[in-house]
Amino acid sequence: MNRLLTVYDDKEPLNNVVSALSLEFDEVIFIYHHEEYKNTFSNIKSVINKYKDIDIKFIQIEDDEYVNELIDKDTTIDVGAAKYLSLKLFDIAKNNNINIIYYDDEEGTIKDYNNHSIIKEDVFKLSIEDVLRLRGGQIQGNMHKKFTDKISKQTIIDLFENNLDNYSN
């Protein structure tokens, strides 16, 4: 089974789905350390499964050695999220000669870590609705109402600034 192992990125969920949707995998495993909101996981699953029928798992890692049990010769490791677990995965991958990829959001490509070559130039583009869903939002018919609180305004501004190039027509 062709598997992608990646670190759940709670800061930028778009990073979690680009590799899974752009490349061909039968299974995607997201690992994380800290307690997370389970509805965020269902949002990620619903966006990925909207386009591809992929087995998706979210596994909380309390013992770093458990990560070794998740890896075999058919595993590709995505180290795109800049966290401790990404570094741990990187270390395991290097020591076991496992493919390492990352999403280069500046170039909008997926690259092979070892030689920094582009392995996927035409990455999957999400709709604005999908990007909003990843963050727990949705488009509703009554969205013409004004946002009056600063947090909502800033969230919308951040969302569009961070994902300007990552949406489809």
Short mmCIF file of C-alpha atoms in Angstrom, two decimals, residues 6-155:
data_model
loop_
_atom_site.label_atom_id
_atom_site.label_comp_id
_atom_site.label_asym_id
_atom_site.label_seq_id
_atom_site.Cartn_x
_atom_site.Cartn_y
_atom_site.Cartn_z
CA THR A 6 2.78 13.65 7.45
CA VAL A 7 2.61 15.88 10.50
CA TYR A 8 -0.74 17.52 11.16
CA ASP A 9 -0.20 21.26 10.78
CA ASP A 10 -2.59 23.12 13.08
CA LYS A 11 -1.37 26.53 11.89
CA GLU A 12 -1.89 26.03 8.17
CA PRO A 13 -4.19 23.11 7.31
CA LEU A 14 -3.72 23.74 3.58
CA ASN A 15 -0.25 22.23 3.98
CA ASN A 16 -1.93 19.02 5.11
CA VAL A 17 -3.87 18.40 1.94
CA VAL A 18 -1.76 19.56 -1.02
CA SER A 19 0.55 16.53 -1.15
CA ALA A 20 -2.29 14.10 -0.49
CA LEU A 21 -4.36 15.52 -3.35
CA SER A 22 -1.53 16.15 -5.80
CA LEU A 23 0.19 12.76 -5.64
CA GLU A 24 -1.16 9.21 -5.67
CA PHE A 25 -1.49 7.57 -2.25
CA ASP A 26 -3.76 4.82 -0.95
CA GLU A 27 -3.44 5.97 2.65
CA VAL A 28 -2.57 9.21 4.43
CA ILE A 29 -1.56 9.19 8.08
CA PHE A 30 -1.42 12.47 9.98
CA ILE A 31 0.51 12.34 13.24
CA TYR A 32 0.40 14.87 16.04
CA HIS A 33 1.58 15.31 19.63
CA HIS A 34 -0.91 17.55 21.38
CA GLU A 35 -4.66 17.27 21.80
CA GLU A 36 -6.42 18.70 18.77
CA TYR A 37 -9.99 19.54 17.89
CA LYS A 38 -11.48 16.44 16.30
CA ASN A 39 -13.77 18.52 14.05
CA THR A 40 -10.63 19.87 12.38
CA PHE A 41 -9.76 16.29 11.44
CA SER A 42 -13.20 15.74 9.95
CA ASN A 43 -12.82 18.98 7.96
CA ILE A 44 -9.54 17.75 6.48
CA LYS A 45 -11.04 14.33 5.72
CA SER A 46 -14.08 15.83 4.02
CA VAL A 47 -11.97 18.06 1.77
CA ILE A 48 -9.58 15.25 0.74
CA ASN A 49 -12.36 12.68 0.27
CA LYS A 50 -14.32 15.16 -1.83
CA TYR A 51 -11.70 14.62 -4.55
CA LYS A 52 -10.08 11.26 -3.79
CA ASP A 53 -11.04 8.04 -2.06
CA ILE A 54 -8.09 7.78 0.32
CA ASP A 55 -7.91 6.03 3.68
CA ILE A 56 -7.11 8.83 6.18
CA LYS A 57 -5.97 8.37 9.76
CA PHE A 58 -5.03 10.78 12.52
CA ILE A 59 -2.74 9.28 15.16
CA GLN A 60 -1.64 10.98 18.35
CA ILE A 61 1.99 10.14 19.05
CA GLU A 62 2.95 9.97 22.70
CA ASP A 63 6.02 7.78 22.20
CA ASP A 64 8.32 8.83 19.36
CA GLU A 65 9.40 5.24 18.80
CA TYR A 66 5.84 4.40 17.67
CA VAL A 67 6.51 6.45 14.54
CA ASN A 68 8.94 3.74 13.40
CA GLU A 69 6.09 1.23 13.38
CA LEU A 70 4.16 3.38 10.88
CA ILE A 71 6.93 3.34 8.28
CA ASP A 72 7.73 0.73 5.67
CA LYS A 73 9.31 0.69 2.19
CA ASP A 74 6.07 1.99 0.60
CA THR A 75 5.92 5.06 2.85
CA THR A 76 6.65 8.58 1.67
CA ILE A 77 7.25 11.16 4.37
CA ASP A 78 6.06 14.74 3.97
CA VAL A 79 8.14 17.02 6.21
CA GLY A 80 6.36 20.21 5.16
CA ALA A 81 5.14 21.15 8.62
CA ALA A 82 7.90 22.82 10.64
CA LYS A 83 7.50 21.05 13.97
CA TYR A 84 9.29 18.61 16.18
CA LEU A 85 7.48 15.63 14.64
CA SER A 86 8.57 16.71 11.16
CA LEU A 87 12.16 16.66 12.34
CA LYS A 88 11.63 13.23 13.90
CA LEU A 89 10.14 11.94 10.63
CA PHE A 90 13.02 13.46 8.72
CA ASP A 91 15.53 11.69 10.93
CA ILE A 92 13.76 8.34 10.53
CA ALA A 93 13.44 8.76 6.77
CA LYS A 94 17.12 9.62 6.31
CA ASN A 95 18.22 6.67 8.44
CA ASN A 96 15.96 4.25 6.52
CA ASN A 97 16.44 5.60 2.98
CA ILE A 98 12.76 6.55 2.65
CA ASN A 99 11.46 9.11 0.15
CA ILE A 100 11.10 12.58 1.67
CA ILE A 101 8.91 15.22 0.06
CA TYR A 102 7.74 18.70 0.96
CA TYR A 103 5.32 21.24 -0.40
CA ASP A 104 7.14 24.42 -1.45
CA ASP A 105 4.36 26.96 -1.01
CA GLU A 106 6.45 29.77 -2.49
CA GLU A 107 6.83 27.94 -5.80
CA GLY A 108 3.57 26.00 -5.55
CA THR A 109 5.32 22.68 -6.19
CA ILE A 110 6.03 19.42 -4.40
CA LYS A 111 9.73 18.64 -4.21
CA ASP A 112 11.99 15.74 -3.40
CA TYR A 113 14.01 16.73 -0.34
CA ASN A 114 17.23 14.94 -1.27
CA ASN A 115 17.88 16.78 -4.53
CA HIS A 116 15.27 19.54 -4.28
CA SER A 117 13.92 18.56 -7.68
CA ILE A 118 10.31 19.20 -8.51
CA ILE A 119 8.31 15.98 -8.50
CA LYS A 120 4.92 17.62 -9.01
CA GLU A 121 4.64 21.02 -10.64
CA ASP A 122 0.91 21.15 -11.17
CA VAL A 123 -0.27 20.70 -7.59
CA PHE A 124 -3.89 20.31 -6.67
CA LYS A 125 -5.74 23.63 -6.36
CA LEU A 126 -8.48 23.85 -3.77
CA SER A 127 -11.61 25.89 -4.14
CA ILE A 128 -12.14 28.81 -1.79
CA GLU A 129 -14.96 26.80 -0.21
CA ASP A 130 -12.49 23.99 0.58
CA VAL A 131 -9.91 26.38 2.06
CA LEU A 132 -12.60 27.86 4.30
CA ARG A 133 -13.76 24.36 5.30
CA LEU A 134 -10.22 23.39 6.34
CA ARG A 135 -10.37 26.18 8.90
CA GLY A 136 -13.85 25.20 10.07
CA GLY A 137 -15.70 27.84 8.03
CA GLN A 138 -18.31 27.65 5.34
CA ILE A 139 -19.96 29.80 2.72
CA GLN A 140 -23.56 30.62 3.52
CA GLY A 141 -26.20 32.57 1.66
CA ASN A 142 -26.31 35.26 4.33
CA MET A 143 -22.60 36.04 4.28
CA HIS A 144 -23.33 39.63 3.20
CA LYS A 145 -23.57 40.66 6.85
CA LYS A 146 -20.70 42.81 8.13
CA PHE A 147 -18.10 41.40 10.44
CA THR A 148 -17.73 43.73 13.38
CA ASP A 149 -15.19 42.00 15.60
CA LYS A 150 -11.44 42.30 14.95
CA ILE A 151 -10.73 38.57 15.26
CA SER A 152 -13.17 37.66 12.46
CA LYS A 153 -11.82 40.40 10.21
CA GLN A 154 -8.21 39.39 10.82
CA THR A 155 -8.99 35.69 10.29
#
